[in-house]
Short mmCIF file of C-alpha atoms in Angstrom, two decimals:
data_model
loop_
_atom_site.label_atom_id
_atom_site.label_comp_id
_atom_site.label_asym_id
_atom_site.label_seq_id
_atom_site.Cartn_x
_atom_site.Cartn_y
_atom_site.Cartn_z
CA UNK A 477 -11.88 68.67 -28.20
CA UNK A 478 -9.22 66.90 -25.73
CA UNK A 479 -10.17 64.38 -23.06
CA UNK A 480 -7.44 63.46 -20.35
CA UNK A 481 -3.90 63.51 -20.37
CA UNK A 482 -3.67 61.35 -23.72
CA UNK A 483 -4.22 64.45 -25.79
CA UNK A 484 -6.22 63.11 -28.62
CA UNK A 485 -8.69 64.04 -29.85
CA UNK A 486 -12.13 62.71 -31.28
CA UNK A 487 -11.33 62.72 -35.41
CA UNK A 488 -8.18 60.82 -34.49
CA UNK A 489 -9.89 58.16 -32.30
CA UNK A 490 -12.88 57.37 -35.13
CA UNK A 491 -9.99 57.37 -37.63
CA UNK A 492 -7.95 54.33 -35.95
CA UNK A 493 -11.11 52.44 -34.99
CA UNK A 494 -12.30 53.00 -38.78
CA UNK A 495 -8.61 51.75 -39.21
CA UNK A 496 -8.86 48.77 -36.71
CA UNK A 497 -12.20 47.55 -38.81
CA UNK A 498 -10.49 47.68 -42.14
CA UNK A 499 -7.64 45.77 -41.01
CA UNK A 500 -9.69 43.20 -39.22
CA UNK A 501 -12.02 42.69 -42.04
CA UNK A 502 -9.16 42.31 -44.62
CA UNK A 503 -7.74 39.19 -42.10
CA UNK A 504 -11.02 37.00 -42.24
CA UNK A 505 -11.10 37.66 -46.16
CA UNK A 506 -7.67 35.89 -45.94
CA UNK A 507 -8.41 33.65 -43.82
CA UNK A 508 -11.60 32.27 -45.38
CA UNK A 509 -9.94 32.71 -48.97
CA UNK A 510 -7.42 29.84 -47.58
CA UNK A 511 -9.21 27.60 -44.86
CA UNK A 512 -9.52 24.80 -47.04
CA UNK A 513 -5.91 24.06 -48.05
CA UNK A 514 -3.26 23.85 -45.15
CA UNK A 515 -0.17 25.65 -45.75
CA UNK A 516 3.45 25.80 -44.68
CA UNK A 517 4.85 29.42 -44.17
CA UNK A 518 8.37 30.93 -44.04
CA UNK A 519 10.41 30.86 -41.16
CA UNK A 520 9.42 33.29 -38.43
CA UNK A 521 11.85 35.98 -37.78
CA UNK A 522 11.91 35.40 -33.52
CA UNK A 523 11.00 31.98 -33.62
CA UNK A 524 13.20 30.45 -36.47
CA UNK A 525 10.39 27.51 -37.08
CA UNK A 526 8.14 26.70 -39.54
CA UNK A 527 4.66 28.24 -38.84
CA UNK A 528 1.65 26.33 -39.21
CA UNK A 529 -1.98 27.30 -41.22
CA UNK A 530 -5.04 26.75 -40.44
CA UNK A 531 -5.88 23.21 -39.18
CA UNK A 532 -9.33 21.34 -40.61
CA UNK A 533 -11.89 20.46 -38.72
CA UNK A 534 -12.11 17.09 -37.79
CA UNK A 535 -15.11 14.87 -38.21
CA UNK A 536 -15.89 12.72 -35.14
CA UNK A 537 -18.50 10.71 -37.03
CA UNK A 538 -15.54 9.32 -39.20
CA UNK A 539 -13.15 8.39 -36.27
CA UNK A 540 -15.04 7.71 -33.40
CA UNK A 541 -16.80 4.32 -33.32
CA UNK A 542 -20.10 4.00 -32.91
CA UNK A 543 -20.66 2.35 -29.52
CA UNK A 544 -20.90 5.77 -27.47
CA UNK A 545 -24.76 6.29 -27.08
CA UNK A 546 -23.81 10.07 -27.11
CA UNK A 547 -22.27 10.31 -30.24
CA UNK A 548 -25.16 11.55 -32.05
CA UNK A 549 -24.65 15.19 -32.49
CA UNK A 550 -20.89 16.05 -33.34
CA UNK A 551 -21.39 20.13 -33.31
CA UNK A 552 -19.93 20.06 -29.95
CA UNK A 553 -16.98 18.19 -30.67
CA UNK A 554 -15.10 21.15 -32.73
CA UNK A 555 -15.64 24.59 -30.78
CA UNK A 556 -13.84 26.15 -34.25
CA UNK A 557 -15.99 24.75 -37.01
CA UNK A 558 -14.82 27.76 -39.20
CA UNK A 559 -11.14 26.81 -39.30
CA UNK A 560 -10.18 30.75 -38.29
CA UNK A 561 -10.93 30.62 -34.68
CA UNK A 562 -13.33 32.64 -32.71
CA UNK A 563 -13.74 36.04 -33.11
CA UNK A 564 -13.01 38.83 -30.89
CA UNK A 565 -16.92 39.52 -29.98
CA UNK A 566 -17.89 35.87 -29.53
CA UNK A 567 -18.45 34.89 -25.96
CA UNK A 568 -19.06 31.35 -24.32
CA UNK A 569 -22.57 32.04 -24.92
CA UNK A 570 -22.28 31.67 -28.47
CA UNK A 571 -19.82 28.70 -27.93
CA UNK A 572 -21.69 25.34 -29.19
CA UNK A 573 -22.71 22.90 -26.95
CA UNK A 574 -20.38 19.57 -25.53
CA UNK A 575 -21.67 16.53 -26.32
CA UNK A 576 -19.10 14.06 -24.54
CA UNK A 577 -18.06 13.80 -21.09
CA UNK A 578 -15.45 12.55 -19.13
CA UNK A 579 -17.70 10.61 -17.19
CA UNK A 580 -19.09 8.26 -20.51
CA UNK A 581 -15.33 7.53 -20.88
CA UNK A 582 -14.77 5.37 -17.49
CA UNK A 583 -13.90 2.03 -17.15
CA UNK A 584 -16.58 -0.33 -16.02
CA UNK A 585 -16.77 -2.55 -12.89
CA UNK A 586 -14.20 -4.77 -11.32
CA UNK A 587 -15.13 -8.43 -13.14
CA UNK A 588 -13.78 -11.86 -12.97
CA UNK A 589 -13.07 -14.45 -10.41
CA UNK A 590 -11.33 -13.92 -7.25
CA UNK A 591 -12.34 -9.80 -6.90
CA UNK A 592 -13.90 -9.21 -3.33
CA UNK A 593 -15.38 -6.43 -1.88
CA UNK A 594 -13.23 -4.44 0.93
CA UNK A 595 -13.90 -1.31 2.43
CA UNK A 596 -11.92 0.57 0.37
CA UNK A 597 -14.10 -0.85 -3.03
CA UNK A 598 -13.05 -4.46 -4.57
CA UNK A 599 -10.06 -5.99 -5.57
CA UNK A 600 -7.78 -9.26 -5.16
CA UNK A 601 -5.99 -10.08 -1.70
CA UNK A 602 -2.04 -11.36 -2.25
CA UNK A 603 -0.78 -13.84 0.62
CA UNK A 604 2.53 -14.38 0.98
CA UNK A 605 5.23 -16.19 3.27
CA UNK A 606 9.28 -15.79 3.35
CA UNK A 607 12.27 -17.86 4.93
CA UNK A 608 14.44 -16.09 7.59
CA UNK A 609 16.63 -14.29 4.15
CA UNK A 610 13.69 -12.64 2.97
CA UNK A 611 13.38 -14.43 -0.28
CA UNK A 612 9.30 -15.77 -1.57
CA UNK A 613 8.31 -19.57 -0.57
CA UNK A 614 4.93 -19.00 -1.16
CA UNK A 615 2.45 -16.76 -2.71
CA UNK A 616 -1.25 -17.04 -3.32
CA UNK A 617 -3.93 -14.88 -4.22
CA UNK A 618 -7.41 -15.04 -3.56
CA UNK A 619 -10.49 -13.13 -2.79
CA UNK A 620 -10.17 -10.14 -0.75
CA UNK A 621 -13.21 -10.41 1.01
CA UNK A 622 -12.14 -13.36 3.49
CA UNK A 623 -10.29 -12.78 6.60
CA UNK A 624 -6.15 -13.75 6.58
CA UNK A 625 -7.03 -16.00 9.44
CA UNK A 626 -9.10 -18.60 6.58
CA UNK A 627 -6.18 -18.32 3.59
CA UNK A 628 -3.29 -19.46 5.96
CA UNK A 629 -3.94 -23.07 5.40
CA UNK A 630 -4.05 -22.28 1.38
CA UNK A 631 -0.95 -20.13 1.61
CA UNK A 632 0.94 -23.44 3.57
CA UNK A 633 -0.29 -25.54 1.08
CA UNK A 634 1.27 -23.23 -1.92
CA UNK A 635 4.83 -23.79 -0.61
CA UNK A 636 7.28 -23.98 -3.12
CA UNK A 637 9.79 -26.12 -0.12
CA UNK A 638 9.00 -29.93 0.50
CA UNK A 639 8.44 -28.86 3.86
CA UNK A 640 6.81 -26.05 6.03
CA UNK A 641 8.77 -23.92 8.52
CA UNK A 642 8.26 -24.93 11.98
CA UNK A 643 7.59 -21.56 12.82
CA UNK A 644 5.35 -18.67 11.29
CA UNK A 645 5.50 -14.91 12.24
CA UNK A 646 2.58 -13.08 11.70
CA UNK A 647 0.87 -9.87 12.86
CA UNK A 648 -2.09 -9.38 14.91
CA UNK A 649 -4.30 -10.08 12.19
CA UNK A 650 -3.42 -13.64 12.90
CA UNK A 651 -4.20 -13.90 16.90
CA UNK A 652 -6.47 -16.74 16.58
CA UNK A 653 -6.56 -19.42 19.01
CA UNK A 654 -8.26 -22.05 17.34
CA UNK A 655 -5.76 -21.17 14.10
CA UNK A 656 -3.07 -21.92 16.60
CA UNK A 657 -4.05 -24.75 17.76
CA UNK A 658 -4.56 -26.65 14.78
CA UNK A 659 -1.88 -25.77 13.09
CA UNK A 660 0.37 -27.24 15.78
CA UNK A 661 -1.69 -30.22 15.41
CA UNK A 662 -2.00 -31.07 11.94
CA UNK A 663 0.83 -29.58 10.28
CA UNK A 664 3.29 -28.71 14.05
CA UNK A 665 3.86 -25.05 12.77
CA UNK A 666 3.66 -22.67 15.59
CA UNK A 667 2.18 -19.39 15.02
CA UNK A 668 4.02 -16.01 16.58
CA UNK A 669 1.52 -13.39 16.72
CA UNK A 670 1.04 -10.33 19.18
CA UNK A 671 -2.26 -10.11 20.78
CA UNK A 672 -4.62 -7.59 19.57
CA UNK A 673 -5.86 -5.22 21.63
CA UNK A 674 -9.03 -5.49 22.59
CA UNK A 675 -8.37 -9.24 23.32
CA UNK A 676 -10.48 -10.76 26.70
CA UNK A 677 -8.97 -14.45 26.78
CA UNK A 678 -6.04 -15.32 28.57
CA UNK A 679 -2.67 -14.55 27.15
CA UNK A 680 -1.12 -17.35 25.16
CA UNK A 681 2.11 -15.82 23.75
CA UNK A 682 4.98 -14.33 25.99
CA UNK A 683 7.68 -11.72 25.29
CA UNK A 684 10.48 -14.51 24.63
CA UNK A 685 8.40 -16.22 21.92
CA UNK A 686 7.41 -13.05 20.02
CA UNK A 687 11.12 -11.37 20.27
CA UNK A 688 10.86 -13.22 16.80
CA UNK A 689 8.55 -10.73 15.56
CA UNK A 690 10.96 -7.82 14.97
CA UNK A 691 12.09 -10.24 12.05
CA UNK A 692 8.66 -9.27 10.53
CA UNK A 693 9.46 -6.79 8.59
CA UNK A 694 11.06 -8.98 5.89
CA UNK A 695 7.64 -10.18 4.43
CA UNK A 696 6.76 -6.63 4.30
CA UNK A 697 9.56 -5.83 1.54
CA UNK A 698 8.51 -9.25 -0.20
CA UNK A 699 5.87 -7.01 -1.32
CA UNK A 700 7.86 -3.93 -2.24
CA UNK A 701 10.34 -5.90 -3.99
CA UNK A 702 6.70 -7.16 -5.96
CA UNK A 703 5.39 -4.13 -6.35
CA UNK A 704 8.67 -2.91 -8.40
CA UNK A 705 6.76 -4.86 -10.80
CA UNK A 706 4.27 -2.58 -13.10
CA UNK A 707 1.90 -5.97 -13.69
CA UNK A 708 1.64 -6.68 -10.44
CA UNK A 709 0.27 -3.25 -9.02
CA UNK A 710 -2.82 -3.15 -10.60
CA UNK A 711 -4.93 -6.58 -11.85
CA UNK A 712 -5.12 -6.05 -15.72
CA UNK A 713 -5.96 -10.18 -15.57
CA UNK A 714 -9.67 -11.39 -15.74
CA UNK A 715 -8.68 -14.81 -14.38
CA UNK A 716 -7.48 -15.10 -11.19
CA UNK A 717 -4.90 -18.10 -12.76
CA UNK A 718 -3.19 -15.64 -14.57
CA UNK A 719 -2.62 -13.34 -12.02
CA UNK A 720 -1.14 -15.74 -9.64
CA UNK A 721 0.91 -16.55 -12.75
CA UNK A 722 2.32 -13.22 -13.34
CA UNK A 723 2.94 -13.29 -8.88
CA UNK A 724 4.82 -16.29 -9.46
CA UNK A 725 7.03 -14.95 -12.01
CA UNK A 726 7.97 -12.02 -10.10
CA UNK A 727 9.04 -14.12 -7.45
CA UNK A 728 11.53 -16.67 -9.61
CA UNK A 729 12.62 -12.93 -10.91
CA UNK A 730 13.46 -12.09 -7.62
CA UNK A 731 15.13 -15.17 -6.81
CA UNK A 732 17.27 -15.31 -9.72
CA UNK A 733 18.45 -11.88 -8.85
CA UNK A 734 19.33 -13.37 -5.43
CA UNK A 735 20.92 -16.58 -6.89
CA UNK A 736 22.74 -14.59 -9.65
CA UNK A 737 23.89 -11.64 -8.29
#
């Protein structure tokens, strides 16, 4: 009998399935005649590389450590415990069960001293302050849950100069009138900032004063020039010393650059 346009008929089709069994069969007799003992094969003919054998299975219970809670049952670590690969009639069904997650890998909680909470999650607030070139006079770092209207006095006080600049540019973060006012007083630094908007007391600040604020941007690429510096992006210290530390370094790096050329 003929079916379709193939013209074959049904002897011919039973003989290459019978044919398609045999030869199956004969590759798992190989292939579990030689599991145990990796081999190297001749170079392949298109690829002109060596061609691997069959890889072991590995056993988690030997090179995993034991402080993962789920580490108990390892049968879902190795999808081919066989060493010849799934078969052509297995489907994910069959397939054995994960036992580790991505999830029981994660880091744990921000810790240490100086990590605040912000509404973006926690983390460590830098404060800085530059000369009319650009270049760092001061850096601290602190909590980031206070306000930058509380760390100006410890940022002043951080100065790497004998004495303060007369006059600080800052942006709206810093309209404060009682910051102004005793800043003039105790240390006679005056404070440029623009006025937010939303602000209901009388305007302290005109357009001559803050034409210095354009200069602003300087402190601003400070921090670029700090974050060129892999340590400095993310916190890898637990004490909050040591990260000013590592802040402080970048900051002689940058001025030697400066100084040198």
């Amino acid at each position: 009998m003929v079916y379709g346009t193939y013209k074959r008929t049904m002897a011919t089709d039973c003989k290459v399935h019978s044919e398609a069994q045999s030869t199956a069969g004969e590759i798992r007799q190989a292939a579990a005649k030689y599991k145990g003992c990796p081999q190297r094969h001749p170079l392949d003919s298109a690829n002109r590389r060596p061609m691997g054998g069959f890889a072991r299975a590995v056993s988690a219970e030997k090179h995993l450590p034991s402080i993962f809670p789920a580490v108990e049952q390892i049968g879902g670590l190795c999808q081919d415990t066989d060493g010849t690969g799934p078969g052509p009639e297995e489907t994910w069904r069959h397939r054995p069960q994960r036992r580790l997650y991505r999830w029981q890998f994660r880091s744990g909680k921000k810790r240490g001293d100086g990590v605040g909470k912000t509404k973006r999650g926690e983390g460590t607030k830098i404060m800085g302050l530059t000369d009319a070139f650009g270049l760092p006079i001061a850096v601290d770092a602190t909590s980031a849950s206070p306000c930058e209207i509380k760390l100006v006095d410890d940022t002043l006080d951080a100065c790497f100069l004998e004495n303060v600049p007369q006059k600080v540019i800052g942006d709206k973060t810093y309209d404060s009138d009682p910051l102004d006012k005793r800043l003039a007083e105790e240390r006679g630094v005056e404070l440029i900032a623009p006025h937010k908007n939303n602000r209901i007391k009388s305007i302290t600040q005109d357009g001559r004063v803050l034409r210095r604020y354009r200069k602003r941007w300087k402190v601003e690429r400070l921090f670029a020039w700090l974050q060129n510096f892999r340590r400095l992006v993310v916190r890898y210290e637990y004490h909050l010393k040591n990260f000013l530390a590592m802040i402080q370094l970048g900051c002689i790096v940058i001025l030697l650059r400066r100084v040198l050329g």
